[in-house]
Short mmCIF file of C-alpha atoms and ligand atoms in Angstrom, two decimals:
data_model
loop_
_atom_site.label_atom_id
_atom_site.label_comp_id
_atom_site.label_asym_id
_atom_site.label_seq_id
_atom_site.Cartn_x
_atom_site.Cartn_y
_atom_site.Cartn_z
CA MET A 1 -2.42 16.74 -19.97
CA SER A 2 0.49 15.98 -21.19
CA ILE A 3 2.38 12.92 -22.79
CA LEU A 4 4.19 12.38 -19.34
CA ASP A 5 0.59 12.27 -17.26
CA LEU A 6 -0.61 10.10 -19.72
CA PHE A 7 2.92 8.00 -19.20
CA LYS A 8 2.77 8.12 -15.04
CA ARG A 9 -0.90 6.40 -15.36
CA ARG A 10 -0.08 4.05 -17.27
CA THR A 11 3.50 3.35 -14.70
CA SER A 12 1.30 3.55 -11.30
CA ALA A 13 0.25 0.11 -11.21
CA PRO A 14 3.52 -2.03 -11.39
CA VAL A 15 4.61 0.67 -8.58
CA ALA A 16 2.23 -0.13 -6.56
CA ARG A 17 2.49 -3.72 -7.54
CA GLU A 18 6.23 -3.89 -6.89
CA ARG A 19 5.88 -2.20 -3.04
CA LEU A 20 2.98 -5.07 -2.18
CA GLN A 21 5.88 -7.56 -3.18
CA VAL A 22 8.28 -6.27 -1.56
CA LEU A 23 6.11 -5.26 1.57
CA LEU A 24 3.78 -8.30 1.92
CA ALA A 25 7.00 -10.38 1.89
CA TYR A 26 7.98 -9.11 4.91
CA GLU A 27 5.45 -9.48 6.39
CA ARG A 28 4.71 -12.69 6.05
CA ARG A 29 8.44 -13.69 6.80
CA SER A 30 8.23 -11.67 10.30
CA ARG A 31 4.36 -13.27 11.34
CA GLY A 32 4.52 -15.18 14.79
CA GLN A 33 8.10 -14.41 15.32
CA PRO A 34 10.31 -11.95 16.03
CA ASP A 35 11.81 -9.97 13.91
CA LEU A 36 14.86 -9.36 12.32
CA VAL A 37 16.03 -5.54 12.89
CA SER A 38 14.53 -6.26 16.37
CA VAL A 39 16.68 -9.18 17.16
CA LEU A 40 20.17 -7.44 15.64
CA ARG A 41 20.04 -3.56 17.27
CA GLU A 42 19.05 -5.61 20.94
CA GLU A 43 22.41 -8.22 19.99
CA ILE A 44 24.10 -4.85 18.92
CA LEU A 45 23.39 -2.63 21.58
CA ALA A 46 24.60 -5.03 24.01
CA VAL A 47 28.17 -5.74 22.65
CA ILE A 48 28.65 -2.02 22.71
CA ALA A 49 27.01 -1.68 26.00
CA LYS A 50 29.61 -4.21 27.92
CA HIS A 51 32.34 -1.66 26.77
CA VAL A 52 30.32 1.80 27.10
CA GLN A 53 27.47 4.10 28.74
CA ILE A 54 25.60 4.78 26.62
CA ASP A 55 21.76 6.53 26.25
CA GLN A 56 18.90 6.17 24.44
CA ASP A 57 19.23 8.98 22.82
CA TYR A 58 22.05 8.69 21.21
CA ILE A 59 20.59 6.14 19.21
CA GLN A 60 19.00 6.24 15.99
CA VAL A 61 17.92 2.78 13.71
CA SER A 62 16.97 3.20 10.31
CA MET A 63 15.83 0.85 7.61
CA ASP A 64 15.25 0.55 4.05
CA ARG A 65 13.74 -2.50 3.44
CA GLY A 66 14.52 -3.75 -0.48
CA GLU A 67 13.53 -6.85 -2.90
CA THR A 68 16.63 -8.59 -2.57
CA MET A 69 18.22 -6.35 -0.40
CA SER A 70 17.42 -4.74 3.13
CA THR A 71 19.92 -2.15 4.70
CA LEU A 72 19.99 -1.47 8.20
CA GLU A 73 21.73 1.71 10.09
CA ILE A 74 22.36 2.12 13.53
CA ASP A 75 23.60 5.49 14.58
CA ILE A 76 24.95 6.25 17.70
CA GLN A 77 26.64 8.80 19.38
CA ILE A 78 29.19 8.32 21.44
CA PRO A 79 29.93 10.61 24.18
CA ASN A 80 33.58 11.02 24.78
CA LYS A 81 33.31 11.70 28.23
CA SER A 82 31.14 8.54 29.20
CA ALA A 83 33.77 6.16 27.12
CA VAL A 84 35.24 4.77 30.76
CA PRO A 85 35.04 1.33 30.57
CA LEU A 86 32.57 0.26 32.27
CA ALA A 87 34.29 -1.78 34.62
CA MET A 88 36.60 1.20 35.69
CA ALA A 89 33.94 2.85 36.25
CA GLY A 90 31.51 0.22 38.36
CA MET B 1 2.06 24.83 21.25
CA GLY B 2 1.32 22.64 18.93
CA LYS B 3 -2.41 21.60 17.98
CA VAL B 4 -3.71 18.58 17.61
CA VAL B 5 -6.22 17.20 14.39
CA VAL B 6 -7.50 14.40 14.36
CA VAL B 7 -9.07 12.98 11.24
CA THR B 8 -11.83 10.77 11.64
CA SER B 9 -15.37 9.70 10.62
CA GLY B 10 -16.34 6.66 11.85
CA LYS B 11 -17.06 4.92 8.75
CA GLY B 12 -14.02 3.44 7.20
CA GLY B 13 -13.35 3.98 3.51
CA VAL B 14 -14.67 7.17 3.17
CA GLY B 15 -10.49 8.14 2.94
CA LYS B 16 -9.72 9.54 6.13
CA THR B 17 -5.72 8.03 5.61
CA THR B 18 -5.97 9.42 2.40
CA SER B 19 -6.80 13.11 3.74
CA THR B 20 -4.12 12.69 6.45
CA ALA B 21 -1.70 11.85 4.43
CA ALA B 22 -2.63 15.00 1.99
CA LEU B 23 -3.78 17.30 4.13
CA GLY B 24 -1.05 16.93 6.37
CA ALA B 25 1.33 17.55 3.27
CA ALA B 26 -0.27 20.22 2.46
CA VAL B 27 0.51 21.70 5.46
CA ALA B 28 3.85 20.76 5.69
CA LYS B 29 4.63 21.99 2.40
CA THR B 30 3.61 26.04 3.96
CA GLY B 31 7.02 25.45 6.17
CA LYS B 32 5.53 24.41 9.48
CA ARG B 33 6.41 21.23 11.24
CA VAL B 34 3.60 18.44 10.71
CA ALA B 35 3.40 14.79 12.49
CA LEU B 36 1.10 11.95 10.80
CA VAL B 37 -0.28 9.18 13.50
CA ASP B 38 -1.61 6.34 12.27
CA PHE B 39 -3.37 5.37 15.52
CA ASP B 40 -5.24 2.29 13.35
CA VAL B 41 -3.19 -0.67 15.63
CA GLY B 42 -3.01 -3.71 13.66
CA LEU B 43 -4.14 -2.13 10.22
CA ARG B 44 -1.75 0.37 9.51
CA ASN B 45 -2.30 1.85 6.29
CA LEU B 46 -0.69 5.63 6.53
CA ASP B 47 2.95 3.91 5.85
CA LEU B 48 1.78 2.81 2.68
CA ILE B 49 0.25 6.39 1.88
CA MET B 50 3.02 8.28 2.76
CA GLY B 51 5.02 5.84 0.63
CA ALA B 52 7.03 5.32 3.88
CA GLU B 53 6.16 1.56 5.13
CA ARG B 54 10.07 -0.46 4.06
CA ARG B 55 11.72 2.31 6.46
CA VAL B 56 9.21 1.42 9.71
CA VAL B 57 11.53 0.24 12.19
CA PHE B 58 9.29 1.16 15.54
CA ASP B 59 5.51 2.43 16.05
CA LEU B 60 3.49 3.85 17.96
CA VAL B 61 3.06 0.86 20.59
CA ASN B 62 6.61 0.43 20.95
CA VAL B 63 6.55 4.40 22.16
CA ILE B 64 4.35 3.91 24.80
CA GLN B 65 5.24 0.92 25.42
CA GLY B 66 8.97 2.36 26.60
CA THR B 67 11.04 -0.60 23.69
CA ALA B 68 11.51 3.06 21.53
CA LYS B 69 11.85 6.57 22.28
CA LEU B 70 9.48 8.89 19.94
CA SER B 71 12.15 10.08 18.20
CA GLN B 72 13.84 6.95 17.19
CA ALA B 73 10.21 5.81 15.94
CA LEU B 74 9.51 8.84 13.65
CA ILE B 75 9.76 8.73 10.08
CA ARG B 76 10.76 11.49 8.08
CA ASP B 77 9.82 12.23 5.28
CA LYS B 78 11.65 11.60 2.52
CA ARG B 79 10.41 14.91 -0.20
CA LEU B 80 9.51 17.38 3.18
CA GLU B 81 11.50 17.79 5.25
CA THR B 82 9.20 19.49 7.48
CA LEU B 83 7.31 15.79 7.48
CA TYR B 84 7.08 12.98 9.68
CA LEU B 85 5.44 9.75 9.93
CA LEU B 86 4.19 7.70 12.96
CA PRO B 87 3.14 4.54 12.37
CA ALA B 88 0.80 2.30 14.13
CA SER B 89 1.94 -1.31 14.92
CA GLN B 90 0.95 -3.95 12.65
CA THR B 91 0.88 -7.05 14.81
CA ARG B 92 0.29 -6.19 18.42
CA ASP B 93 -2.92 -6.24 19.93
CA LYS B 94 -5.62 -3.14 19.80
CA ASP B 95 -5.25 -3.11 24.05
CA ALA B 96 -1.50 -1.99 23.79
CA LEU B 97 -2.89 1.50 23.17
CA THR B 98 -2.67 2.65 26.91
CA GLU B 99 -4.56 6.58 27.39
CA GLU B 100 -1.96 7.68 29.62
CA GLY B 101 0.37 6.33 26.87
CA VAL B 102 -1.20 8.41 24.06
CA ALA B 103 -1.59 11.97 26.39
CA GLU B 104 2.34 11.10 26.91
CA VAL B 105 2.86 10.88 23.17
CA ILE B 106 1.02 13.54 21.92
CA ALA B 107 2.15 15.83 24.49
CA ARG B 108 5.45 15.53 23.28
CA LEU B 109 4.98 16.18 19.96
CA ARG B 110 3.30 18.51 20.95
CA GLN B 111 6.35 20.39 22.26
CA VAL B 112 7.96 19.90 18.58
CA PHE B 113 5.44 20.10 16.01
CA ASP B 114 2.74 22.89 14.23
CA TYR B 115 -0.16 20.17 13.96
CA VAL B 116 -0.32 17.24 14.66
CA PHE B 117 -2.67 14.80 12.95
CA CYS B 118 -4.88 11.92 14.51
CA ASP B 119 -5.56 9.17 11.52
CA SER B 120 -8.50 7.76 13.61
CA PRO B 121 -9.79 3.70 12.87
CA ALA B 122 -13.09 3.08 11.57
CA GLY B 123 -15.65 2.53 14.31
CA ILE B 124 -16.71 4.36 17.63
CA GLU B 125 -14.68 2.21 19.80
CA ARG B 126 -11.59 2.05 21.50
CA GLY B 127 -9.24 2.95 18.87
CA ALA B 128 -11.52 5.84 17.69
CA GLN B 129 -12.05 7.34 21.50
CA LEU B 130 -8.02 7.32 21.25
CA ALA B 131 -7.21 8.54 18.20
CA MET B 132 -9.75 12.24 19.14
CA ARG B 133 -9.67 12.12 22.58
CA PHE B 134 -6.54 15.40 22.67
CA ALA B 135 -7.88 16.61 19.68
CA ASP B 136 -8.24 20.64 19.17
CA GLU B 137 -10.01 20.40 16.75
CA ALA B 138 -11.61 17.45 14.24
CA VAL B 139 -11.93 16.94 10.62
CA ILE B 140 -14.68 14.78 9.72
CA VAL B 141 -14.86 13.16 6.91
CA THR B 142 -17.82 12.66 5.66
CA ASN B 143 -19.22 10.94 1.85
CA PRO B 144 -22.52 11.87 0.79
CA GLU B 145 -24.24 9.18 1.14
CA VAL B 146 -26.37 8.13 4.09
CA SER B 147 -24.67 5.27 6.03
CA SER B 148 -21.01 7.66 5.75
CA VAL B 149 -23.52 10.50 7.30
CA ARG B 150 -25.08 9.04 9.59
CA ASP B 151 -21.99 7.78 11.26
CA SER B 152 -20.52 11.48 10.97
CA ASP B 153 -23.28 11.79 13.31
CA ARG B 154 -22.59 9.30 15.50
CA ILE B 155 -18.77 10.64 15.84
CA ILE B 156 -19.62 14.45 16.07
CA GLY B 157 -21.44 13.19 19.10
CA LEU B 158 -18.52 11.40 20.62
CA LEU B 159 -16.52 14.39 19.94
CA ASP B 160 -18.11 17.05 21.93
CA ALA B 161 -18.59 14.03 25.01
CA ARG B 162 -15.72 11.97 24.48
CA THR B 163 -12.72 14.24 24.17
CA MET B 164 -10.43 15.94 26.68
CA ARG B 165 -11.83 19.14 25.95
CA ALA B 166 -15.14 18.20 25.70
CA GLU B 167 -14.86 17.58 29.09
CA GLN B 168 -12.97 20.54 30.70
CA GLY B 169 -16.08 22.65 28.68
CA GLU B 170 -13.60 23.37 26.31
CA HIS B 171 -14.44 24.09 22.73
CA ILE B 172 -13.18 21.40 19.64
CA ALA B 173 -13.57 22.59 16.50
CA LYS B 174 -15.26 20.66 13.96
CA HIS B 175 -14.70 20.58 10.23
CA VAL B 176 -16.47 18.29 7.34
CA LEU B 177 -14.77 17.41 4.15
CA VAL B 178 -16.62 16.23 1.82
CA THR B 179 -14.88 13.49 0.10
CA ARG B 180 -15.55 11.57 -2.90
CA TYR B 181 -18.01 13.21 -4.25
CA ASP B 182 -19.09 13.08 -7.77
CA ALA B 183 -20.55 16.14 -9.36
CA ALA B 184 -22.06 14.23 -12.55
CA ARG B 185 -23.80 12.11 -9.30
CA ALA B 186 -24.87 14.94 -7.80
CA ALA B 187 -26.23 16.93 -10.83
CA ARG B 188 -28.62 13.91 -11.72
CA GLY B 189 -29.89 13.62 -8.05
CA GLU B 190 -28.33 10.39 -7.25
CA MET B 191 -26.14 11.35 -4.24
CA LEU B 192 -27.10 14.11 -1.45
CA SER B 193 -26.38 17.62 -2.09
CA ILE B 194 -23.29 19.52 0.17
CA ASP B 195 -26.57 21.81 1.55
CA ASP B 196 -27.83 18.25 2.85
CA VAL B 197 -25.24 16.77 4.57
CA LEU B 198 -24.31 20.39 5.84
CA GLU B 199 -27.65 20.95 7.00
CA ILE B 200 -27.58 17.48 9.05
CA LEU B 201 -24.56 17.82 10.64
CA SER B 202 -24.53 21.43 11.08
CA VAL B 203 -20.69 21.58 11.12
CA PRO B 204 -19.00 23.92 8.51
CA LEU B 205 -17.48 22.30 5.75
CA LEU B 206 -13.83 22.24 5.07
CA GLY B 207 -13.66 21.41 1.44
CA ILE B 208 -15.10 19.15 -0.97
CA ILE B 209 -12.75 16.59 -2.32
CA PRO B 210 -13.60 15.61 -5.66
CA GLU B 211 -14.45 11.15 -7.06
CA SER B 212 -11.21 11.34 -9.05
CA GLN B 213 -7.99 8.77 -10.43
CA ASP B 214 -5.42 10.50 -9.36
CA VAL B 215 -5.90 9.76 -5.19
CA LEU B 216 -5.35 5.85 -6.50
CA ARG B 217 -2.34 6.97 -8.59
CA ALA B 218 -1.55 8.94 -5.83
CA SER B 219 -1.75 5.92 -3.52
CA ASN B 220 -0.33 3.46 -5.64
CA LEU B 221 2.89 4.99 -5.78
CA GLY B 222 2.43 6.65 -2.23
CA ALA B 223 2.54 9.88 -2.56
CA PRO B 224 0.42 12.37 -0.74
CA VAL B 225 -1.98 13.48 -3.42
CA THR B 226 -0.91 17.53 -2.70
CA LEU B 227 2.72 16.13 -2.92
CA SER B 228 2.49 14.21 -5.63
CA GLU B 229 0.24 15.70 -8.89
CA PRO B 230 -0.39 19.52 -6.91
CA THR B 231 -2.27 20.28 -9.73
CA ASN B 232 -5.29 18.29 -10.25
CA ALA B 233 -8.69 18.56 -8.99
CA ALA B 234 -9.00 16.33 -6.01
CA ALA B 235 -5.23 17.96 -4.67
CA LYS B 236 -6.08 21.60 -5.39
CA ALA B 237 -9.21 20.99 -3.04
CA TYR B 238 -6.57 19.22 -0.31
CA LEU B 239 -5.00 22.18 -0.73
CA GLU B 240 -7.57 24.69 0.03
CA ALA B 241 -8.51 23.02 3.18
CA ALA B 242 -5.36 23.43 4.38
CA ARG B 243 -5.74 26.90 3.89
CA ARG B 244 -9.63 27.27 5.84
CA LEU B 245 -7.82 25.01 8.22
CA GLU B 246 -4.85 27.24 9.03
CA GLY B 247 -7.43 29.89 9.44
CA GLU B 248 -8.00 31.18 6.14
CA ASP B 249 -11.01 32.67 5.16
CA LEU B 250 -11.45 31.40 1.10
CA PRO B 251 -15.09 29.86 -0.02
CA VAL B 252 -16.11 26.79 -1.35
CA ILE B 253 -16.95 26.36 -3.88
CA VAL B 254 -19.00 23.39 -5.35
CA PRO B 255 -17.54 21.31 -8.00
CA PHE B 256 -19.85 21.07 -11.46
CA GLU B 257 -19.80 18.24 -13.92
CA ARG B 258 -18.77 19.98 -16.86
CA LYS B 259 -19.61 17.31 -19.30
CA GLY B 260 -22.91 17.85 -18.43
CA PHE B 261 -22.88 21.13 -18.81
CA LEU B 262 -21.40 20.77 -21.93
CA ASP B 263 -23.84 18.38 -22.95
CA ARG B 264 -26.54 20.54 -21.89
CA LEU B 265 -24.76 23.90 -23.87
CA LEU B 266 -24.82 21.20 -27.33
CA GLY B 267 -27.82 19.60 -27.03
CA ARG B 268 -29.33 23.19 -26.37
CA ARG B 269 -27.63 24.48 -30.34
CA ALA B 270 -28.26 21.54 -31.77
CA ALA B 271 -32.37 21.57 -31.37
N1 ADP C 301 -11.31 12.17 -3.66
C1 ADP C 301 -11.24 10.46 -3.49
N2 ADP C 301 -11.29 9.84 -5.43
C2 ADP C 301 -10.90 8.38 -5.23
N3 ADP C 301 -11.29 7.73 -4.04
C3 ADP C 301 -10.83 8.00 -3.26
C4 ADP C 301 -10.97 8.97 -2.85
N4 ADP C 301 -10.52 8.76 -1.71
C5 ADP C 301 -10.40 8.04 -1.15
N5 ADP C 301 -10.40 7.06 -2.51
C6 ADP C 301 -10.03 5.61 -1.92
O1 ADP C 301 -10.80 5.46 -1.20
C7 ADP C 301 -10.67 4.04 -0.47
C8 ADP C 301 -10.22 4.26 1.18
O2 ADP C 301 -9.99 5.24 1.30
P1 ADP C 301 -8.96 5.82 3.13
O3 ADP C 301 -8.20 7.08 2.88
O4 ADP C 301 -8.32 4.51 2.88
O5 ADP C 301 -10.45 5.27 3.95
P2 ADP C 301 -10.64 5.05 5.60
O6 ADP C 301 -9.40 5.20 5.95
O7 ADP C 301 -11.44 6.64 5.90
O8 ADP C 301 -10.62 3.29 5.83
C9 ADP C 301 -9.09 3.96 -1.02
O9 ADP C 301 -9.13 2.91 -2.38
C10 ADP C 301 -8.30 5.36 -1.26
O10 ADP C 301 -7.67 5.64 -2.51
MG1 MG C 302 -8.35 4.29 7.09
#
């Protein structure tokens, strides 16, 4: 066993504590109410859908919840072909 | 076509989730594409064990209900690019899983992945039955202790009666994985022996995972033990079990208590 192992041994509980604090803070906040991510996602997609037709398959949503800040990443691929304004297409 | 493996037990707290993460990561390490599916709706934990809890956006229920695509719900592991997680939902009710929905998700995962590991909830009810429903193979996680072995026996009964394969008259391969094995207690005769467990269940042995502090540390850190510390005893046992699952013929060595052995040696010398 190396000194590093000993060090790791001692530090795993604080890591667990920190991970749980972040997770539980989020889960308690979102209990019983629609979570912010899905609200944002729906609204952002609705805005985009006003201008272009997009397939669910071309949307990737990722999230990283942090202690003081979270990141929400919405990756939307807009095929050039269908980038026709809906008003004109329809 | 990928293989679907259910990790099940009947009893709770025996090591299903730990084993799903450790075996899945071990197989993914060999370059195989692996998906881990958490079936413990309402009490998901596989995301925590995998260290992906901060990145969950969608879950199995969202996919079944059509609010998210399967590709959107799958979370790729940050350490291994061949390893993916499909989380269970945390809040919605258990009946949100339908058999048709699960069938479709599993069928699609099978097309893309070499292995699909289904982490079963405890119990023998609907959730556990859905987790095993479309499995080709089962890993039955058992602790060498009477109530765990009894529950495993009931699960084996269900595997032979309620799975799709069983209903179609096909064979479902079963393996026993003995976890939390304490060699010192076994040596003192305080725990069922491996032979006892195998004789009672009459299912072949996939491996013996020793009781180990390293497992707790890995879960604190949010990494499967086979990734975080592959050289320690529990990780090695999981890595070997994964090789057996892939068909390799590796003998299982029953762990023995080193201390007891040395003590005896020293005792003899002193006498
Ligand atoms: N080999 C082991 N050594 C020590 N603790 C273990 C081992 N396997 C599992 N555990 C612990 O047992 C508890 C239950 O494990 P878990 O995998 O969540 O079981 P299940 O999914 O069957 O309910 C956890 O606290 C886990 O860290
Ligand atoms: Mg579990």
